[in-house]
Coordinates of N, CA and C and ligand atoms in Angstrom, one line a residue:
X1 N -5.8 -15.1 -38.5 CA -6.4 -14.2 -39.3 C -7.5 -15.0 -40.2
X2 N -7.1 -15.8 -41.0 CA -8.1 -16.8 -41.4 C -9.1 -17.4 -40.5
X3 N -10.3 -17.8 -41.1 CA -11.1 -18.7 -40.1 C -11.6 -19.7 -40.9
X4 N -13.1 -19.8 -40.9 CA -13.3 -21.4 -41.5 C -13.2 -21.3 -43.0
X5 N -12.9 -22.6 -43.3 CA -12.9 -22.8 -44.8 C -14.4 -22.6 -45.2
X6 N -14.6 -21.7 -46.1 CA -15.9 -21.4 -46.7 C -16.1 -22.4 -47.6
X7 N -15.1 -22.5 -48.9 CA -15.7 -23.5 -49.8 C -14.3 -24.0 -50.5
X8 N -14.6 -25.1 -51.2 CA -13.5 -25.5 -52.3 C -14.0 -25.2 -53.7
X9 N -13.4 -24.7 -54.7 CA -14.0 -24.7 -56.0 C -13.4 -25.4 -56.9
X10 N -13.7 -26.2 -57.6 CA -13.3 -27.1 -58.5 C -13.8 -27.0 -59.9
X11 N -13.0 -26.9 -61.1 CA -13.2 -26.4 -62.2 C -13.4 -27.8 -63.0
X12 N -14.5 -27.6 -63.6 CA -14.9 -29.1 -64.2 C -15.3 -29.0 -65.8
X13 N -14.9 -29.7 -66.9 CA -15.2 -29.4 -68.3 C -16.5 -30.0 -68.5
X14 N -17.1 -30.9 -67.6 CA -18.5 -31.3 -67.8 C -19.3 -31.3 -66.7
X15 N -20.1 -30.3 -66.5 CA -21.0 -30.0 -65.2 C -21.6 -31.0 -64.9
X16 N -22.6 -31.3 -65.7 CA -23.6 -32.4 -65.6 C -22.7 -33.9 -65.4
X17 N -21.6 -34.0 -65.7 CA -21.1 -35.2 -65.4 C -20.5 -35.3 -64.1
X18 N -20.0 -34.2 -63.5 CA -19.4 -33.8 -62.4 C -20.5 -34.0 -61.1
X19 N -21.4 -33.2 -61.8 CA -22.7 -33.1 -60.8 C -23.1 -34.6 -60.4
X20 N -23.5 -35.2 -61.7 CA -23.9 -36.6 -61.1 C -23.1 -37.6 -60.6
X21 N -21.5 -37.2 -60.7 CA -20.6 -38.2 -59.8 C -20.5 -38.0 -58.6
X22 N -20.7 -36.5 -58.2 CA -20.7 -36.1 -56.7 C -22.1 -36.9 -56.2
X23 N -23.1 -36.6 -56.9 CA -24.7 -37.0 -56.1 C -24.6 -38.5 -56.2
X24 N -24.1 -39.3 -57.4 CA -24.3 -40.7 -57.5 C -23.2 -41.5 -56.9
X25 N -22.1 -41.3 -57.1 CA -20.9 -41.8 -56.7 C -20.5 -41.7 -55.2
X26 N -20.4 -40.3 -55.1 CA -19.9 -40.0 -53.5 C -21.2 -39.7 -52.7
X27 N -22.4 -39.7 -53.4 CA -23.6 -39.6 -52.4 C -23.7 -38.3 -51.7
X28 N -23.5 -37.2 -52.4 CA -23.6 -35.7 -52.0 C -24.8 -35.3 -52.0
X29 N -25.3 -34.1 -51.1 CA -26.4 -33.4 -51.7 C -26.0 -32.3 -52.7
X30 N -26.4 -32.3 -54.0 CA -26.0 -31.2 -55.0 C -27.0 -30.2 -55.1
X31 N -26.9 -28.9 -55.6 CA -28.0 -27.8 -55.9 C -28.0 -28.2 -57.7
X32 N -29.0 -27.3 -58.1 CA -29.3 -27.2 -59.5 C -28.3 -26.2 -59.9
X33 N -27.9 -26.3 -61.1 CA -26.8 -25.3 -61.6 C -27.2 -23.8 -61.5
X34 N -26.3 -22.9 -61.0 CA -26.5 -21.7 -61.0 C -25.7 -20.7 -61.6
X35 N -26.4 -20.0 -62.6 CA -25.7 -19.1 -63.6 C -25.1 -17.8 -62.7
X36 N -24.0 -17.6 -63.1 CA -23.4 -16.6 -62.4 C -22.5 -15.5 -63.4
X37 N -23.5 -14.5 -64.1 CA -22.7 -13.8 -65.5 C -21.8 -13.3 -65.1
X38 N -22.0 -12.5 -63.7 CA -20.8 -11.4 -63.4 C -19.6 -12.0 -63.0
X39 N -19.5 -13.4 -62.8 CA -18.2 -14.1 -62.9 C -17.8 -15.0 -63.7
X40 N -18.7 -15.0 -64.5 CA -18.4 -15.8 -66.1 C -18.5 -17.3 -65.8
X41 N -19.3 -17.6 -64.4 CA -19.4 -19.0 -64.3 C -20.7 -19.8 -64.0
X42 N -20.8 -21.0 -64.3 CA -22.0 -21.5 -63.8 C -21.6 -22.4 -62.7
X43 N -22.2 -22.6 -61.4 CA -21.9 -23.2 -60.4 C -22.9 -24.3 -59.8
X44 N -22.4 -25.3 -59.5 CA -23.2 -26.4 -58.7 C -22.9 -26.4 -57.1
X45 N -23.4 -25.8 -56.4 CA -23.1 -26.0 -55.0 C -23.2 -27.4 -54.2
X46 N -22.5 -27.8 -53.6 CA -22.1 -29.2 -52.6 C -22.0 -28.8 -51.3
X47 N -23.2 -29.0 -50.5 CA -23.3 -29.0 -49.5 C -22.6 -29.9 -48.6
X48 N -21.6 -29.9 -47.8 CA -21.1 -30.7 -46.7 C -21.4 -30.3 -45.3
X49 N -21.3 -31.2 -44.2 CA -21.2 -31.0 -42.9 C -20.6 -29.7 -42.6
X50 N -19.3 -29.9 -43.1 CA -18.4 -28.5 -42.3 C -17.7 -27.6 -43.3
X51 N -18.1 -27.8 -44.8 CA -18.0 -26.7 -45.9 C -18.7 -26.9 -46.9
X52 N -18.4 -26.4 -47.9 CA -19.1 -26.6 -49.3 C -17.9 -26.9 -50.6
X53 N -18.2 -27.5 -51.4 CA -17.7 -27.8 -52.7 C -18.3 -26.8 -53.7
X54 N -18.1 -26.0 -54.4 CA -18.5 -25.5 -55.8 C -17.7 -25.7 -57.1
X55 N -18.5 -26.6 -57.8 CA -18.0 -27.2 -59.5 C -18.6 -26.0 -60.1
X56 N -17.3 -25.3 -60.8 CA -17.2 -24.1 -61.6 C -17.4 -24.8 -63.1
X57 N -18.0 -24.1 -63.8 CA -17.9 -24.3 -65.3 C -18.0 -22.9 -66.0
X58 N -17.3 -22.9 -67.0 CA -17.3 -21.5 -67.6 C -18.6 -21.1 -68.3
X59 N -18.9 -19.8 -68.3 CA -20.2 -19.3 -68.6 C -19.7 -18.1 -69.3
X60 N -20.0 -18.3 -70.8 CA -19.3 -17.0 -71.6 C -18.2 -17.0 -72.2
X61 N -18.0 -15.9 -73.1 CA -16.5 -16.6 -73.7 C -15.4 -15.8 -72.6
X62 N -15.5 -15.0 -72.2 CA -14.6 -14.4 -71.2 C -14.4 -15.0 -70.0
X63 N -15.0 -16.3 -69.7 CA -14.9 -16.8 -68.5 C -13.5 -16.9 -67.7
X64 N -13.0 -16.8 -67.0 CA -11.9 -16.8 -66.1 C -11.5 -18.3 -65.9
X65 N -12.7 -19.1 -66.0 CA -12.3 -20.6 -65.9 C -12.1 -21.1 -67.2
X66 N -12.3 -20.5 -68.5 CA -11.9 -21.4 -69.6 C -10.2 -21.5 -69.7
X67 N -9.7 -20.3 -69.4 CA -8.2 -20.6 -69.3 C -7.4 -21.5 -68.5
X68 N -8.0 -21.7 -67.4 CA -7.9 -22.7 -66.4 C -8.1 -24.1 -66.9
X69 N -9.2 -24.6 -67.5 CA -9.3 -25.6 -68.2 C -8.6 -25.9 -69.3
X70 N -8.2 -24.9 -70.2 CA -7.1 -25.1 -71.3 C -6.0 -25.8 -70.9
X71 N -5.6 -25.0 -69.2 CA -4.2 -25.8 -69.3 C -4.7 -27.2 -68.4
X72 N -5.7 -27.3 -67.7 CA -6.2 -28.2 -67.0 C -7.4 -29.2 -67.6
X73 N -7.5 -29.7 -68.8 CA -8.4 -30.1 -69.2 C -9.4 -31.3 -68.6
X74 N -9.0 -32.1 -67.7 CA -9.7 -32.8 -67.2 C -10.4 -32.3 -65.8
X75 N -9.9 -31.0 -65.5 CA -10.3 -30.1 -64.4 C -9.3 -30.1 -63.2
X76 N -9.9 -29.7 -62.2 CA -9.1 -29.4 -61.1 C -9.2 -28.7 -60.0
X77 N -8.6 -28.7 -58.7 CA -8.9 -27.7 -57.9 C -8.5 -25.9 -58.5
X78 N -9.5 -25.4 -58.4 CA -9.4 -23.9 -58.9 C -9.1 -23.0 -57.7
X79 N -9.8 -22.9 -56.5 CA -9.4 -22.1 -55.5 C -10.1 -22.7 -54.0
X80 N -9.4 -22.2 -53.1 CA -9.8 -22.7 -51.6 C -10.2 -20.9 -51.2
X81 N -11.4 -20.9 -50.4 CA -11.9 -19.8 -49.8 C -11.8 -19.9 -48.4
X82 N -11.2 -19.1 -47.7 CA -11.2 -18.6 -46.1 C -12.1 -17.5 -45.9
X83 N -12.7 -17.7 -44.6 CA -13.5 -16.5 -44.2 C -12.6 -15.6 -43.3
X84 N -12.9 -14.1 -43.3 CA -11.9 -13.4 -42.6 C -13.1 -12.5 -41.9
X85 N -12.7 -11.9 -40.7 CA -13.7 -11.1 -40.2 C -13.8 -9.8 -40.9
X86 N -12.6 -9.0 -41.0 CA -12.5 -7.9 -42.0 C -11.7 -7.8 -42.9
X87 N -12.2 -7.8 -44.1 CA -11.6 -8.1 -45.5 C -10.5 -7.0 -45.5
X88 N -10.9 -5.6 -45.1 CA -9.7 -4.6 -45.3 C -8.8 -4.8 -44.5
X89 N -8.9 -5.1 -43.3 CA -7.6 -5.2 -42.2 C -6.9 -6.4 -42.8
X90 N -7.4 -7.9 -43.2 CA -6.7 -8.6 -43.8 C -5.8 -8.5 -45.2
X91 N -6.4 -7.4 -45.9 CA -5.8 -6.9 -47.2 C -4.5 -6.4 -46.8
X92 N -4.7 -5.5 -45.9 CA -3.6 -4.5 -45.5 C -2.5 -5.1 -44.9
X93 N -2.8 -6.3 -43.9 CA -1.7 -7.0 -43.3 C -1.1 -7.9 -44.3
X94 N -1.9 -8.7 -45.5 CA -1.1 -9.0 -46.3 C -0.3 -8.3 -47.1
X95 N -0.8 -7.2 -47.8 CA 0.1 -6.4 -48.8 C 1.2 -6.1 -47.8
X96 N 1.1 -5.5 -46.5 CA 2.4 -5.5 -45.7 C 3.2 -6.5 -45.6
X97 N 2.9 -7.8 -45.7 CA 3.8 -9.1 -45.6 C 4.4 -9.3 -47.1
X98 N 3.8 -8.7 -48.1 CA 4.5 -8.8 -49.7 C 3.7 -9.9 -50.2
X99 N 2.5 -10.3 -49.9 CA 1.5 -11.0 -50.8 C 1.0 -10.2 -51.9
X100 N 0.8 -10.6 -52.9 CA 0.0 -9.9 -53.8 C -1.4 -10.2 -54.0
X101 N -2.3 -9.3 -53.9 CA -3.6 -9.2 -53.8 C -3.9 -8.9 -55.2
X102 N -4.7 -9.8 -55.7 CA -5.1 -9.6 -57.3 C -6.2 -8.7 -57.4
X103 N -6.3 -7.8 -58.7 CA -7.5 -6.8 -58.9 C -7.1 -5.7 -58.5
X104 N -6.0 -5.4 -58.3 CA -6.1 -3.8 -57.6 C -6.3 -3.7 -56.1
X105 N -6.4 -4.7 -55.4 CA -6.7 -4.9 -53.8 C -8.0 -4.7 -53.5
X106 N -8.9 -4.1 -54.4 CA -10.2 -3.3 -53.9 C -11.3 -4.8 -54.1
X107 N -11.7 -5.0 -52.6 CA -12.6 -6.1 -52.7 C -14.0 -6.0 -53.5
X108 N -14.3 -7.0 -54.3 CA -15.4 -7.4 -55.1 C -16.5 -8.2 -54.5
X109 N -17.6 -8.1 -55.1 CA -18.6 -8.9 -54.2 C -18.9 -10.2 -55.1
X110 N -18.5 -11.0 -54.0 CA -18.4 -12.1 -54.7 C -19.7 -12.9 -54.9
X111 N -19.4 -14.6 -55.2 CA -20.7 -15.3 -55.7 C -21.6 -15.5 -54.7
X112 N -21.3 -15.0 -53.4 CA -22.7 -15.1 -52.4 C -23.1 -13.9 -51.6
X113 N -22.5 -12.9 -52.4 CA -22.8 -11.5 -52.1 C -22.2 -10.7 -51.0
X114 N -21.0 -11.6 -50.6 CA -20.2 -10.6 -49.6 C -18.7 -10.5 -50.4
X115 N -18.2 -9.4 -49.8 CA -17.0 -9.2 -50.3 C -15.9 -10.2 -50.4
X116 N -15.2 -10.1 -51.5 CA -14.0 -10.9 -51.5 C -12.8 -10.1 -52.2
X117 N -11.8 -11.1 -52.1 CA -10.3 -10.8 -52.4 C -9.8 -12.1 -52.9
X118 N -8.9 -11.9 -53.9 CA -8.0 -13.0 -54.2 C -6.9 -12.9 -54.0
X119 N -6.0 -13.8 -53.8 CA -4.4 -13.6 -53.6 C -3.6 -14.7 -54.7
X120 N -2.7 -14.1 -55.2 CA -1.5 -14.4 -56.0 C -1.3 -15.8 -55.6
X121 N -1.8 -17.1 -56.5 CA -1.2 -18.5 -56.4 C 0.2 -18.3 -56.2
X122 N 1.1 -17.9 -56.5 CA 2.6 -17.9 -56.7 C 3.1 -17.5 -55.2
X123 N 2.4 -16.6 -54.6 CA 2.8 -16.4 -53.1 C 2.2 -17.5 -52.0
X124 N 1.3 -18.3 -52.5 CA 0.7 -19.4 -51.5 C 0.9 -20.7 -52.3
X125 N 2.2 -21.1 -52.6 CA 2.4 -22.3 -52.8 C 1.7 -23.2 -54.0
X126 N 1.3 -22.3 -55.2 CA 0.5 -22.6 -56.2 C -1.1 -22.6 -56.0
X127 N -1.3 -22.4 -55.0 CA -3.0 -22.4 -54.7 C -3.6 -21.0 -54.9
X128 N -4.3 -20.6 -55.7 CA -5.1 -19.6 -55.5 C -6.3 -19.5 -54.4
X129 N -6.0 -18.1 -53.5 CA -6.6 -18.1 -52.2 C -7.8 -16.9 -52.5
X130 N -9.1 -17.3 -52.0 CA -10.0 -16.3 -52.2 C -10.2 -15.9 -50.7
X131 N -10.4 -14.6 -50.1 CA -10.9 -14.3 -48.8 C -12.2 -13.7 -48.9
X132 N -13.1 -14.3 -48.0 CA -14.7 -13.6 -48.0 C -14.8 -13.1 -46.6
X133 N -15.1 -12.0 -46.6 CA -15.8 -11.6 -45.4 C -17.2 -12.1 -45.0
X134 N -16.8 -12.9 -43.9 CA -17.8 -13.7 -43.2 C -18.9 -12.7 -42.9
Ligands
LIG1 CO1 -14.7 -19.2 -54.7

């Protein structure tokens, strides 16, 4: 059911420092920071040959990333995003298998303007999974 790895999202407490690290130490091509107020994040996109890394930093006081950083002050992997062809079919299959789909199960428009859903990390070995309709 899942297709390509669309991105891995990493929450970081200092976006400028993390961006510089990926650019200067790891030698990656990094974007300018992009504010996404609807999602409560500022994102730096790092394009790799086969996928993307997204560095996430809290934006606004109700950011979902802030709670994660409170628990993980030095930052860490926040979620992985897999592509699916049909997000409704994927949701129904997951729900039938007992996996918990977050947010009431209705897809929302994600950071790339496409429908996304999130799956409960406790059902996937401690990893928050995002599904994006490709
Ligand atoms: Co994501």
